[in-house]
Tab-separated table of C-alpha atoms and ligand atoms in Angstrom:
chain	number	residue	atom	x	y	z
A	1	UNK	CA	94.860	92.655	10.503
A	2	UNK	CA	92.817	92.691	13.685
A	3	UNK	CA	90.302	90.300	12.142
A	4	UNK	CA	93.035	87.927	11.017
A	5	UNK	CA	94.717	88.131	14.426
A	6	UNK	CA	91.344	87.249	15.955
A	7	UNK	CA	90.970	84.277	13.606
A	8	UNK	CA	94.410	83.001	14.538
A	9	UNK	CA	93.544	83.410	18.202
A	10	UNK	CA	90.332	81.455	17.624
A	11	UNK	CA	92.250	78.735	15.855
A	12	UNK	CA	94.806	78.547	18.662
A	13	UNK	CA	92.089	78.526	21.323
A	14	UNK	CA	90.115	75.776	19.574
A	15	UNK	CA	93.317	73.775	19.037
A	16	UNK	CA	94.190	74.171	22.714
A	17	UNK	CA	90.645	73.185	23.736
A	18	UNK	CA	90.674	70.138	21.503
A	19	UNK	CA	93.982	69.101	23.113
A	20	UNK	CA	92.529	69.608	26.589
A	21	UNK	CA	89.354	67.749	25.677
A	22	UNK	CA	91.125	64.915	23.927
A	23	UNK	CA	91.458	62.588	26.952
A	24	UNK	CA	87.708	62.508	27.632
A	25	UNK	CA	86.972	62.112	23.926
A	26	UNK	CA	89.441	59.231	23.878
A	27	UNK	CA	87.850	57.714	26.964
A	28	UNK	CA	84.474	57.694	25.255
A	29	UNK	CA	85.861	55.670	22.397
A	30	UNK	CA	86.954	52.815	24.682
A	31	UNK	CA	85.902	49.521	23.167
A	32	UNK	CA	84.539	51.086	19.974
A	33	UNK	CA	85.885	48.055	18.129
A	34	UNK	CA	86.486	44.684	19.720
A	35	UNK	CA	86.642	44.010	23.455
A	36	UNK	CA	88.089	46.403	26.045
A	37	UNK	CA	87.969	46.980	29.785
A	38	UNK	CA	87.580	50.504	31.069
A	39	UNK	CA	88.570	51.254	34.644
A	40	UNK	CA	85.835	53.412	36.185
A	41	UNK	CA	87.451	53.354	39.629
A	42	UNK	CA	91.117	52.577	40.270
A	43	UNK	CA	91.171	53.529	43.962
A	44	UNK	CA	90.222	52.069	47.304
A	45	UNK	CA	87.955	53.456	50.017
A	46	UNK	CA	90.102	56.508	50.913
A	47	UNK	CA	88.904	59.731	49.284
A	48	UNK	CA	92.396	61.188	49.529
A	49	UNK	CA	93.605	58.784	46.844
A	50	UNK	CA	91.660	61.108	44.506
A	51	UNK	CA	90.311	58.126	42.603
A	52	UNK	CA	86.885	56.587	42.280
A	53	UNK	CA	86.520	53.315	44.206
A	54	UNK	CA	86.490	49.920	42.525
A	55	UNK	CA	84.491	49.576	39.291
A	56	UNK	CA	85.085	48.265	35.765
A	57	UNK	CA	83.207	48.273	32.466
A	58	UNK	CA	83.582	45.617	29.789
A	59	UNK	CA	83.000	47.089	26.337
A	60	UNK	CA	82.407	45.281	23.070
A	61	UNK	CA	82.003	47.057	19.734
A	62	UNK	CA	80.884	50.326	21.299
A	63	UNK	CA	78.469	48.817	23.829
A	64	UNK	CA	79.035	48.653	27.591
A	65	UNK	CA	78.019	45.049	28.269
A	66	UNK	CA	79.176	44.221	31.820
A	67	UNK	CA	79.687	46.327	34.951
A	68	UNK	CA	81.876	44.778	37.665
A	69	UNK	CA	81.423	46.493	41.061
A	70	UNK	CA	80.168	50.029	41.639
A	71	UNK	CA	82.270	51.724	44.316
A	72	UNK	CA	81.879	55.370	45.332
A	73	UNK	CA	82.620	57.798	42.514
A	74	UNK	CA	82.100	55.186	39.813
A	75	UNK	CA	78.686	56.563	38.835
A	76	UNK	CA	80.305	59.841	37.718
A	77	UNK	CA	82.994	57.915	35.846
A	78	UNK	CA	80.277	55.785	34.220
A	79	UNK	CA	78.768	58.959	32.779
A	80	UNK	CA	82.192	60.220	31.711
A	81	UNK	CA	82.868	56.945	29.925
A	82	UNK	CA	79.945	57.581	27.587
A	83	UNK	CA	78.218	54.346	28.619
A	84	UNK	CA	74.459	53.987	29.045
A	85	UNK	CA	72.817	51.903	31.766
A	86	UNK	CA	70.398	50.635	29.102
A	87	UNK	CA	73.334	48.929	27.328
A	88	UNK	CA	74.313	46.716	30.271
A	89	UNK	CA	73.544	43.015	30.098
A	90	UNK	CA	74.620	42.180	33.623
A	91	UNK	CA	76.084	43.683	36.805
A	92	UNK	CA	78.569	41.544	38.769
A	93	UNK	CA	79.540	42.256	42.375
A	94	UNK	CA	82.681	40.819	43.962
A	95	UNK	CA	81.478	41.689	47.495
A	96	UNK	CA	79.542	44.361	49.337
A	97	UNK	CA	82.159	46.525	51.013
A	98	UNK	CA	81.218	50.182	50.423
A	99	UNK	CA	84.155	50.795	48.081
A	100	UNK	CA	82.743	48.128	45.732
A	101	UNK	CA	79.035	48.880	45.908
A	102	UNK	CA	78.358	52.409	47.247
A	103	UNK	CA	77.258	53.948	43.922
A	104	UNK	CA	74.880	51.113	42.971
A	105	UNK	CA	71.658	53.040	43.745
A	106	UNK	CA	72.966	56.142	41.917
A	107	UNK	CA	73.546	54.083	38.770
A	108	UNK	CA	70.125	52.481	39.037
A	109	UNK	CA	68.416	55.853	39.550
A	110	UNK	CA	70.179	57.177	36.438
A	111	UNK	CA	68.851	54.227	34.428
A	112	UNK	CA	65.353	55.503	35.249
A	113	UNK	CA	65.860	58.267	32.682
A	114	UNK	CA	66.923	55.870	29.953
A	115	UNK	CA	64.812	53.683	27.755
A	116	UNK	CA	65.479	50.269	29.271
A	117	UNK	CA	62.810	47.601	28.838
A	118	UNK	CA	64.603	44.292	29.399
A	119	UNK	CA	65.437	43.002	32.891
A	120	UNK	CA	68.852	43.723	34.404
A	121	UNK	CA	70.435	40.613	36.012
A	122	UNK	CA	72.679	41.260	39.011
A	123	UNK	CA	75.000	38.576	40.415
A	124	UNK	CA	77.060	38.681	43.590
A	125	UNK	CA	77.949	36.583	46.622
A	126	UNK	CA	75.776	34.819	49.124
A	127	UNK	CA	75.533	36.405	52.564
A	128	UNK	CA	76.679	35.523	56.069
A	129	UNK	CA	76.180	36.966	59.578
A	130	UNK	CA	78.154	40.110	58.671
A	131	UNK	CA	77.121	40.807	55.097
A	132	UNK	CA	73.861	40.648	53.115
A	133	UNK	CA	73.432	38.289	50.184
A	134	UNK	CA	73.039	39.876	46.766
A	135	UNK	CA	69.245	39.520	46.840
A	136	UNK	CA	69.174	41.091	50.324
A	137	UNK	CA	71.528	43.894	49.255
A	138	UNK	CA	69.281	44.882	46.340
A	139	UNK	CA	66.133	44.571	48.489
A	140	UNK	CA	67.761	46.723	51.200
A	141	UNK	CA	67.688	49.567	48.659
A	142	UNK	CA	64.607	48.899	46.560
A	143	UNK	CA	62.401	46.489	48.561
A	144	UNK	CA	58.756	47.512	48.864
A	145	UNK	CA	58.494	47.335	52.674
A	146	UNK	CA	61.883	48.203	54.171
A	147	UNK	CA	64.015	49.390	51.263
A	148	UNK	CA	65.798	52.691	51.855
A	149	UNK	CA	64.724	53.758	48.356
A	150	UNK	CA	61.359	52.003	48.425
A	151	UNK	CA	60.009	54.861	46.283
A	152	UNK	CA	61.725	52.992	43.414
A	153	UNK	CA	60.314	49.580	44.375
A	154	UNK	CA	58.680	49.124	40.986
A	155	UNK	CA	62.172	48.114	39.834
A	156	UNK	CA	61.992	45.044	42.050
A	157	UNK	CA	58.424	44.145	42.923
A	158	UNK	CA	56.632	41.832	40.459
A	159	UNK	CA	53.375	43.229	39.177
A	160	UNK	CA	54.239	46.855	39.904
A	161	UNK	CA	54.304	49.018	36.808
A	162	UNK	CA	57.715	50.035	35.588
A	163	UNK	CA	59.935	50.139	32.583
A	164	UNK	CA	62.184	47.239	33.648
A	165	UNK	CA	63.021	44.933	36.559
A	166	UNK	CA	66.188	44.228	38.496
A	167	UNK	CA	66.899	40.484	38.736
A	168	UNK	CA	69.264	39.863	41.662
A	169	UNK	CA	70.833	36.403	42.118
A	170	UNK	CA	73.122	34.917	44.750
A	171	UNK	CA	76.044	33.195	43.031
A	172	UNK	CA	77.310	30.152	44.880
A	173	UNK	CA	80.796	30.727	46.269
A	174	UNK	CA	82.293	27.484	45.013
A	175	UNK	CA	85.962	26.412	45.279
A	176	UNK	CA	85.999	25.668	41.525
A	177	UNK	CA	84.883	28.166	38.858
A	178	UNK	CA	81.239	27.791	37.799
A	179	UNK	CA	79.197	29.658	35.226
A	180	UNK	CA	76.712	32.093	36.780
A	181	UNK	CA	75.466	33.974	33.715
A	182	UNK	CA	75.353	33.116	30.028
A	183	UNK	CA	73.812	35.020	27.133
A	184	UNK	CA	74.921	34.825	23.511
A	185	UNK	CA	78.694	35.274	23.281
A	186	UNK	CA	78.873	36.523	26.889
A	187	UNK	CA	79.427	34.380	29.991
A	188	UNK	CA	80.441	35.120	33.582
A	189	UNK	CA	82.143	32.565	35.837
A	190	UNK	CA	82.621	33.028	39.571
A	191	UNK	CA	84.813	31.389	42.174
A	192	UNK	CA	85.040	31.854	45.924
A	193	UNK	CA	88.015	33.882	47.119
A	194	UNK	CA	89.153	34.695	50.645
A	195	UNK	CA	88.720	38.317	51.804
A	196	UNK	CA	88.845	38.029	55.599
A	197	UNK	CA	85.386	36.935	56.760
A	198	UNK	CA	83.551	38.704	53.929
A	199	UNK	CA	81.794	36.512	51.335
A	200	UNK	CA	83.708	37.386	48.155
A	201	UNK	CA	83.919	36.239	44.542
A	202	UNK	CA	86.378	36.675	41.711
A	203	UNK	CA	84.822	36.910	38.246
A	204	UNK	CA	85.872	35.766	34.785
A	205	UNK	CA	84.019	37.431	31.935
A	206	UNK	CA	84.204	35.651	28.596
A	207	UNK	CA	83.124	37.848	25.719
A	208	UNK	CA	83.862	37.686	22.021
A	209	UNK	CA	86.337	34.852	22.683
A	210	UNK	CA	88.353	36.954	25.183
A	211	UNK	CA	88.922	36.057	28.839
A	212	UNK	CA	88.962	38.872	31.386
A	213	UNK	CA	89.464	38.111	35.070
A	214	UNK	CA	88.693	40.415	37.982
A	215	UNK	CA	90.261	39.310	41.267
A	216	UNK	CA	88.123	41.591	43.422
A	217	UNK	CA	89.527	41.932	46.923
A	218	UNK	CA	91.263	38.767	48.109
A	219	UNK	CA	94.279	37.597	50.071
A	220	UNK	CA	95.058	35.212	47.198
A	221	UNK	CA	93.607	32.049	48.746
A	222	UNK	CA	90.759	30.231	47.017
A	223	UNK	CA	90.183	29.432	43.364
A	224	UNK	CA	91.590	32.574	41.757
A	225	UNK	CA	94.536	30.911	39.971
A	226	UNK	CA	92.253	28.375	38.312
A	227	UNK	CA	89.738	31.066	37.349
A	228	UNK	CA	92.509	33.227	35.870
A	229	UNK	CA	94.040	30.441	33.739
A	230	UNK	CA	95.216	31.859	30.401
A	231	UNK	CA	93.324	35.126	30.928
A	232	UNK	CA	93.868	37.710	28.211
A	233	UNK	CA	93.577	40.400	30.887
A	234	UNK	CA	93.903	39.934	34.652
A	235	UNK	CA	92.912	42.861	36.876
A	236	UNK	CA	94.260	42.400	40.405
A	237	UNK	CA	94.000	44.629	43.440
A	238	UNK	CA	97.112	46.372	44.722
A	239	UNK	CA	95.628	47.186	48.139
A	240	UNK	CA	98.632	46.351	50.340
A	241	UNK	CA	102.397	46.668	49.921
A	242	UNK	CA	104.885	43.821	50.262
A	243	UNK	CA	105.372	42.897	53.924
A	244	UNK	CA	101.787	43.625	54.996
A	245	UNK	CA	100.729	41.684	58.099
A	246	UNK	CA	97.694	41.183	60.347
A	247	UNK	CA	94.268	42.305	59.153
A	248	UNK	CA	95.684	43.871	55.980
A	249	UNK	CA	97.227	40.567	54.941
A	250	UNK	CA	94.138	38.543	55.862
A	251	UNK	CA	92.115	40.767	53.526
A	252	UNK	CA	94.525	41.437	50.650
A	253	UNK	CA	97.281	39.929	48.520
A	254	UNK	CA	100.727	41.590	48.500
A	255	UNK	CA	102.527	42.050	45.148
A	256	UNK	CA	104.483	38.773	45.501
A	257	UNK	CA	101.247	36.784	45.743
A	258	UNK	CA	99.670	38.650	42.809
A	259	UNK	CA	102.794	38.009	40.731
A	260	UNK	CA	102.769	34.290	41.590
A	261	UNK	CA	99.096	33.937	40.628
A	262	UNK	CA	99.697	35.793	37.339
A	263	UNK	CA	102.632	33.481	36.594
A	264	UNK	CA	100.923	30.224	37.631
A	265	UNK	CA	97.797	31.157	35.625
A	266	UNK	CA	99.870	32.168	32.545
A	267	UNK	CA	97.899	35.397	32.170
A	268	UNK	CA	98.749	37.500	29.128
A	269	UNK	CA	98.407	40.979	30.664
A	270	UNK	CA	98.319	42.118	34.299
A	271	UNK	CA	96.710	45.374	35.427
A	272	UNK	CA	96.983	46.553	39.036
A	273	UNK	CA	94.078	48.563	40.404
A	274	UNK	CA	92.397	49.312	43.795
A	275	UNK	CA	95.414	51.525	44.503
A	276	UNK	CA	95.427	52.873	48.051
A	277	UNK	CA	97.445	55.437	49.986
A	278	UNK	CA	99.566	52.577	51.380
A	279	UNK	CA	100.539	51.371	47.873
A	280	UNK	CA	100.518	54.619	45.872
A	281	UNK	CA	104.119	55.822	45.570
A	282	UNK	CA	105.451	52.292	46.049
A	283	UNK	CA	105.036	51.270	42.392
A	284	UNK	CA	108.756	50.521	41.926
A	285	UNK	CA	108.813	48.148	44.904
A	286	UNK	CA	105.532	46.570	43.755
A	287	UNK	CA	106.849	46.075	40.238
A	288	UNK	CA	110.097	44.563	41.542
A	289	UNK	CA	108.216	41.966	43.612
A	290	UNK	CA	105.949	41.069	40.693
A	291	UNK	CA	108.846	40.909	38.222
A	292	UNK	CA	110.538	38.245	40.389
A	293	UNK	CA	107.649	35.950	39.437
A	294	UNK	CA	105.817	37.266	36.360
A	295	UNK	CA	107.523	38.641	33.268
A	296	UNK	CA	104.504	39.480	31.065
A	297	UNK	CA	103.139	42.969	30.430
A	298	UNK	CA	101.943	44.779	33.562
A	299	UNK	CA	100.490	48.220	34.146
A	300	UNK	CA	99.046	50.333	36.934
A	301	UNK	CA	95.448	51.486	36.397
A	302	UNK	CA	94.102	55.019	36.599
A	303	UNK	CA	90.460	56.130	36.406
A	304	UNK	CA	89.005	55.908	32.888
A	305	UNK	CA	92.006	53.984	31.519
A	306	UNK	CA	90.976	51.781	28.629
A	307	UNK	CA	92.640	48.396	28.124
A	308	UNK	CA	91.837	46.836	24.741
A	309	UNK	CA	91.810	43.016	25.007
A	310	UNK	CA	93.659	41.541	22.049
B	1	ZN	ZN1	86.758	44.714	50.309
């Protein structure tokens, strides 16, 4: 009897464990078949939102093909997602605020332990007086002379031995969408968006015939509506509530503006991410403002959420 009781206990414990473990197992199967976007970071810069900062993975048939942004905390989520740095074909940055780029060197260091041979292209905005360009940003970490992590300069410096090279590029911030990267059935288009005085891009990833658009941080001005036209999935940033003014409004789009862009662009599915303390808890108000303009499916993102693109 004792033995049998023990067996039942074991069964119950393993059943309970499998239930507890199910979410991470499910997360690792994101994009196993077809195209999907996994949210690595659904938060903003505040640690108290208990979310990783901005970052997204585009999966196709079990491979992580594109990483968009790499905010703080996203490196841990990358590992939790089951992705490998050696799978990535390109990294796209929307801009270089810390909450979009802070974990970049951690991801690159992790790739050191993987078997990557081919170059890793990296695209992001040009610079200005306040922000580095993408080539400067990468060199600021890994440059041979002045890079903070110059001990890893073989990743960047031609001729130095190493398993693979980073290939940073500055994407022109044009008012109309232009293709920045193209390889096989994968292409990435960028357009200039307005995010205060920070050089910023929105990205459209076309993969396997699906269109996925990442707004990045923007107040809604610029070419985002054109870039997002007929997107199968549109990920927009819910960084400010309706009624925001001043600096907040110059940097970010309130729900009414997001809803209008989603409607004008005829997007098929809207996901709201970059959730901050000032918008968390206001989901009903946010949804009401968006619903006045856009009636398609909409959801709020959480870390490791997986959105299949159909
Ligand atoms: Zn920003």
